Every structure is written in structure tokens, then in C-alpha cells.
GROMACS .gro file of C-alpha atoms in nm:
model
  240
    1MET     CA    1  12.737   9.035   8.319
    2ALA     CA    2  12.634   9.117   7.947
    3GLU     CA    3  12.588   9.405   7.757
    4THR     CA    4  12.250   9.447   7.565
    5SER     CA    5  12.213   9.629   7.241
    6LEU     CA    6  12.137   9.959   7.387
    7GLY     CA    7  12.441   9.968   7.574
    8HIS     CA    8  12.313   9.860   7.905
    9VAL     CA    9  12.497   9.621   8.127
   10ASP     CA   10  12.267   9.325   8.198
   11HIS     CA   11  12.340   9.198   8.575
   12THR     CA   12  12.106   8.869   8.528
   13ALA     CA   13  12.316   8.564   8.597
   14PRO     CA   14  12.267   8.284   8.354
   15ARG     CA   15  11.994   8.044   8.430
   16PRO     CA   16  12.085   7.666   8.510
   17PRO     CA   17  11.908   7.434   8.296
   18GLY     CA   18  11.621   7.219   8.380
   19LEU     CA   19  11.387   7.210   8.696
   20ARG     CA   20  11.688   7.361   8.889
   21GLY     CA   21  11.690   7.666   8.682
   22PHE     CA   22  11.324   7.690   8.714
   23ILE     CA   23  11.363   7.689   9.099
   24ALA     CA   24  11.647   7.926   9.071
   25ASP     CA   25  11.484   8.185   8.867
   26TRP     CA   26  11.182   8.188   9.069
   27SER     CA   27  11.350   8.205   9.415
   28SER     CA   28  11.560   8.494   9.302
   29ASP     CA   29  11.278   8.660   9.121
   30GLN     CA   30  11.539   8.724   8.823
   31ARG     CA   31  11.303   8.718   8.547
   32ALA     CA   32  10.942   8.590   8.688
   33PHE     CA   33  10.785   8.926   8.778
   34LYS     CA   34  10.989   9.166   8.576
   35GLY     CA   35  10.721   9.273   8.334
   36VAL     CA   36  10.464   9.299   8.613
   37SER     CA   37  10.384   9.530   8.869
   38TRP     CA   38  10.390   9.462   9.237
   39GLY     CA   39  10.001   9.537   9.264
   40LYS     CA   40   9.917   9.253   8.995
   41ALA     CA   41  10.175   9.010   9.112
   42MET     CA   42  10.051   9.058   9.478
   43MET     CA   43   9.681   9.019   9.370
   44TRP     CA   44   9.781   8.685   9.159
   45ILE     CA   45   9.949   8.561   9.500
   46PHE     CA   46   9.650   8.652   9.737
   47LEU     CA   47   9.415   8.484   9.465
   48LEU     CA   48   9.627   8.170   9.478
   49SER     CA   49   9.616   8.162   9.862
   50ASP     CA   50   9.247   8.221   9.842
   51THR     CA   51   9.200   7.945   9.620
   52PHE     CA   52   9.378   7.708   9.876
   53ILE     CA   53   9.112   7.808  10.137
   54PHE     CA   54   8.784   7.783   9.927
   55GLY     CA   55   8.951   7.445   9.815
   56CYS     CA   56   8.973   7.353  10.159
   57PHE     CA   57   8.637   7.451  10.255
   58LEU     CA   58   8.474   7.262   9.960
   59LEU     CA   59   8.683   6.954  10.007
   60SER     CA   60   8.565   6.959  10.403
   61TYR     CA   61   8.215   6.996  10.279
   62MET     CA   62   8.243   6.699  10.042
   63THR     CA   63   8.406   6.481  10.316
   64ALA     CA   64   8.139   6.571  10.563
   65ARG     CA   65   7.856   6.523  10.323
   66MET     CA   66   7.997   6.168  10.210
   67SER     CA   67   8.064   6.038  10.546
   68THR     CA   68   7.765   6.127  10.733
   69VAL     CA   69   7.500   5.848  10.796
   70VAL     CA   70   7.237   6.062  10.810
   71PRO     CA   71   7.041   6.169  10.492
   72TRP     CA   72   7.177   6.507  10.337
   73PRO     CA   73   6.919   6.757  10.301
   74ASN     CA   74   6.772   6.774   9.936
   75PRO     CA   75   6.884   7.137   9.802
   76SER     CA   76   6.581   7.133   9.565
   77GLU     CA   77   6.343   7.143   9.882
   78VAL     CA   78   6.565   7.360  10.116
   79PHE     CA   79   6.623   7.622   9.856
   80ALA     CA   80   6.277   7.626   9.699
   81LEU     CA   81   6.078   7.934   9.683
   82HIS     CA   82   5.682   7.949   9.754
   83LEU     CA   83   5.552   8.163   9.427
   84PHE     CA   84   5.240   8.162   9.259
   85GLY     CA   85   5.105   7.895   9.487
   86GLN     CA   86   5.390   7.630   9.442
   87ASN     CA   87   5.742   7.580   9.541
   88ILE     CA   88   5.981   7.655   9.256
   89PRO     CA   89   6.306   7.488   9.360
   90LEU     CA   90   6.646   7.683   9.335
   91ILE     CA   91   6.466   7.998   9.180
   92LEU     CA   92   6.655   8.245   9.398
   93ILE     CA   93   7.003   8.061   9.333
   94ALA     CA   94   6.942   8.087   8.985
   95ILE     CA   95   6.878   8.451   8.982
   96MET     CA   96   7.168   8.521   9.199
   97THR     CA   97   7.391   8.345   8.978
   98PHE     CA   98   7.273   8.516   8.670
   99VAL     CA   99   7.327   8.851   8.856
  100LEU     CA  100   7.682   8.750   8.963
  101ILE     CA  101   7.792   8.627   8.627
  102SER     CA  102   7.646   8.923   8.456
  103SER     CA  103   7.860   9.137   8.672
  104SER     CA  104   8.165   8.946   8.538
  105GLY     CA  105   8.065   9.075   8.198
  106THR     CA  106   8.030   9.432   8.286
  107MET     CA  107   8.345   9.422   8.489
  108ALA     CA  108   8.538   9.295   8.174
  109MET     CA  109   8.401   9.576   7.977
  110ALA     CA  110   8.540   9.816   8.243
  111VAL     CA  111   8.868   9.706   8.197
  112ASN     CA  112   8.845   9.719   7.834
  113PHE     CA  113   8.730  10.113   7.874
  114GLY     CA  114   9.007  10.160   8.108
  115TYR     CA  115   9.272  10.037   7.863
  116ARG     CA  116   9.109  10.273   7.629
  117ARG     CA  117   9.141  10.547   7.893
  118ASP     CA  118   8.771  10.627   7.880
  119ARG     CA  119   8.692  10.702   8.222
  120ARG     CA  120   8.343  10.794   8.213
  121LYS     CA  121   8.230  10.454   8.060
  122THR     CA  122   8.489  10.275   8.288
  123ALA     CA  123   8.346  10.436   8.619
  124VAL     CA  124   7.976  10.383   8.492
  125LEU     CA  125   8.050  10.006   8.434
  126MET     CA  126   8.225   9.968   8.753
  127LEU     CA  127   7.927  10.133   8.942
  128LEU     CA  128   7.710   9.875   8.770
  129THR     CA  129   7.914   9.597   8.852
  130ALA     CA  130   7.890   9.709   9.228
  131LEU     CA  131   7.546   9.732   9.205
  132LEU     CA  132   7.509   9.402   9.063
  133GLY     CA  133   7.729   9.275   9.342
  134ALA     CA  134   7.536   9.448   9.617
  135THR     CA  135   7.224   9.275   9.474
  136PHE     CA  136   7.379   8.927   9.504
  137VAL     CA  137   7.475   9.012   9.853
  138GLY     CA  138   7.132   9.145   9.937
  139MET     CA  139   6.952   8.832   9.790
  140GLN     CA  140   7.217   8.603   9.990
  141ALA     CA  141   7.106   8.794  10.304
  142PHE     CA  142   6.732   8.704  10.216
  143GLU     CA  143   6.834   8.359  10.172
  144TRP     CA  144   7.021   8.332  10.515
  145THR     CA  145   6.701   8.487  10.690
  146LYS     CA  146   6.476   8.242  10.506
  147LEU     CA  147   6.674   7.945  10.634
  148ILE     CA  148   6.717   8.089  10.981
  149SER     CA  149   6.339   8.134  11.023
  150GLU     CA  150   6.306   7.792  10.908
  151GLY     CA  151   6.520   7.637  11.186
  152VAL     CA  152   6.860   7.614  11.007
  153ARG     CA  153   7.134   7.632  11.255
  154PRO     CA  154   7.514   7.563  11.238
  155TRP     CA  155   7.449   7.248  11.459
  156GLU     CA  156   7.128   7.156  11.332
  157ASN     CA  157   6.836   7.173  11.076
  158PRO     CA  158   6.479   7.025  11.029
  159TRP     CA  159   6.572   6.831  10.714
  160GLY     CA  160   6.863   6.603  10.789
  161ALA     CA  161   7.234   6.588  10.860
  162ALA     CA  162   7.334   6.842  11.120
  163GLN     CA  163   7.645   6.932  10.921
  164PHE     CA  164   7.448   7.094  10.655
  165GLY     CA  165   7.405   7.435  10.820
  166SER     CA  166   7.777   7.478  10.951
  167THR     CA  167   7.912   7.399  10.580
  168PHE     CA  168   7.628   7.628  10.438
  169PHE     CA  169   7.685   7.940  10.644
  170MET     CA  170   8.060   7.876  10.649
  171ILE     CA  171   8.084   7.839  10.260
  172THR     CA  172   7.834   8.089  10.147
  173GLY     CA  173   7.923   8.353  10.422
  174PHE     CA  174   8.293   8.345  10.349
  175HIS     CA  175   8.205   8.375   9.962
  176GLY     CA  176   7.937   8.667  10.061
  177THR     CA  177   8.209   8.848  10.251
  178HIS     CA  178   8.444   8.853   9.947
  179VAL     CA  179   8.163   8.989   9.729
  180THR     CA  180   8.088   9.251   9.987
  181ILE     CA  181   8.462   9.361  10.025
  182GLY     CA  182   8.443   9.366   9.640
  183VAL     CA  183   8.183   9.590   9.599
  184ILE     CA  184   8.353   9.838   9.856
  185PHE     CA  185   8.668   9.856   9.650
  186LEU     CA  186   8.470   9.877   9.341
  187LEU     CA  187   8.294  10.214   9.473
  188ILE     CA  188   8.629  10.339   9.577
  189VAL     CA  189   8.818  10.265   9.246
  190ALA     CA  190   8.512  10.384   9.056
  191ARG     CA  191   8.514  10.720   9.227
  192LYS     CA  192   8.893  10.767   9.145
  193VAL     CA  193   8.857  10.705   8.791
  194TRP     CA  194   8.527  10.922   8.785
  195ARG     CA  195   8.730  11.208   8.919
  196GLY     CA  196   8.998  11.151   8.703
  197ASP     CA  197   9.272  11.067   8.954
  198TYR     CA  198   9.432  10.798   8.712
  199GLU     CA  199   9.473  11.092   8.430
  200THR     CA  200   9.640  11.338   8.671
  201GLY     CA  201   9.837  11.068   8.867
  202GLU     CA  202   9.716  11.246   9.202
  203ARG     CA  203   9.857  11.058   9.508
  204GLY     CA  204   9.661  10.851   9.707
  205PHE     CA  205   9.563  10.483   9.799
  206PHE     CA  206   9.472  10.271   9.481
  207THR     CA  207   9.617  10.506   9.234
  208SER     CA  208   9.858  10.391   8.951
  209ARG     CA  209  10.101  10.602   8.765
  210ARG     CA  210   9.962  10.875   8.553
  211GLY     CA  211   9.762  10.765   8.239
  212GLN     CA  212   9.774  10.404   8.372
  213TYR     CA  213   9.434  10.220   8.493
  214GLU     CA  214   9.609   9.908   8.616
  215SER     CA  215   9.400   9.941   8.957
  216VAL     CA  216   9.080   9.857   8.746
  217GLU     CA  217   9.245   9.565   8.616
  218ILE     CA  218   9.362   9.436   8.935
  219MET     CA  219   8.995   9.495   9.066
  220GLY     CA  220   8.886   9.298   8.759
  221LEU     CA  221   9.107   9.000   8.850
  222TYR     CA  222   8.948   8.999   9.195
  223TRP     CA  223   8.588   9.022   9.083
  224HIS     CA  224   8.639   8.723   8.823
  225PHE     CA  225   8.782   8.512   9.083
  226VAL     CA  226   8.510   8.576   9.318
  227ASP     CA  227   8.245   8.483   9.045
  228LEU     CA  228   8.468   8.189   8.947
  229VAL     CA  229   8.442   8.039   9.308
  230TRP     CA  230   8.049   8.088   9.297
  231VAL     CA  231   8.029   7.873   9.002
  232PHE     CA  232   8.212   7.574   9.228
  233ILE     CA  233   7.996   7.672   9.507
  234PHE     CA  234   7.662   7.658   9.312
  235ALA     CA  235   7.788   7.327   9.144
  236PHE     CA  236   7.876   7.141   9.452
  237PHE     CA  237   7.628   7.253   9.723
  238TYR     CA  238   7.318   7.341   9.507
  239LEU     CA  239   7.310   7.125   9.227
  240TRP     CA  240   7.465   6.805   9.431
   0.00000   0.00000   0.00000
């Protein structure tokens, strides 16, 4: 034990040197999360676990695509829309990507205004983020409907390798579920911001300490993660 400059006794044990000290520090949680709230720490741990899940899905997709002897469907043909008398490749996917990336910008601004405790602008920007997220999910539903009507199933499709349908529905469906859940929680937190719950410290779910907009920042972490995952899905599934 050691006494600090403020007269308090520090019960933190000295850390052993090297890798052994690093492992001991994290396993005993003496310093690792002392300056981080449990809400933020748990969100980071959840996102880390979710990264492994999405990583396994993408690795499974790449393994299936590279191991099949049947030609893989051409994304430019499968995801084309017939507009103005011609097929435009990936136009819907490009719009979906633009919408989702734009929502990441509005979410970042919401967190910024949350730090400034400007609840009106924070709530409006979170609602705008939720609207963009809902738009993305709506366009994804349209994409699924179009492909199902064209004969795409998890076990077959009219263009090539049968694994295409199962990997497509699994990966995009799992991501779309994340976006949908994010939209719901954005609406919940935006409502609490608009009512001033974070100013009064009113008790309830997703309410931080009085004057703290930490729940907005935690929502931002989740939403940016969802956007980042889509970048990898877009690159590996639609462009490859």
C-alpha cells in the first residue's frame, strides 16, 4: 500500500514487469478499466465478440466461394436493377452504402452535441440516424424480395453455386438484424434525450448519471461498428 499526494491510501498492488505484469493487470482489473464506465466497457467487449462472429461468417463465405467447383454468380448481374430500359449493376447497393455511411456521420454529430449537452440537436441527429438506418433496412428488404422472386433460395439459385443463397441470406440477414436493433435503441435513447432525462438524472433504463450523455456515446460505438461491418460485407460480397 502507498499513500497518494491527496492523503488517500492506494491499495493497488505493484505490477510485475513484462508480459506477466500485463496479464496480471488485466486478469485482476486493477488498472485496465478504472477510468471507463461499465456500460462503455461492456459495449467494447460485446463489439469484440461480435467482430469474431462476423469474421467467422466472412471466412466461411470466402471458403465456400473458393472451394466450389461451380461458377459463382456474378454480383454485377445478380444485384442489378432494371432502370430506364437498361440493367444498372449494383445501383441499389451503392445507395444503401451511401445511406449507411451518411448515418455514421449524423451519429458522430449527435455524440458531439451530446458532449456539449445540447439535447435538442442531439435528439434530432439521433432521430435522423434512425431514419437513415430504417431506410437501409427497407432497401435491404426490397433486395431480398427481388432475389427471392427471381428464385434465390438458401439451397439453390438460377445463376450458379448453390452456396450463394445461404451465405447471402446469413451474412446480410445477420447484419440487417443488427441495424434494426440499432434503430430501435436509437429511438429509445433519442426519446430520453428529448425529454431531458440525462439532465435530470431520472431513473430508468439507459439513463446515465445526471448531466452525462454517455448512453449516446455508447450508441455511437455500436452504430459505427455496424457501419464498419457493412464496409467489409460490401467489399467481399458485392465487389469480389
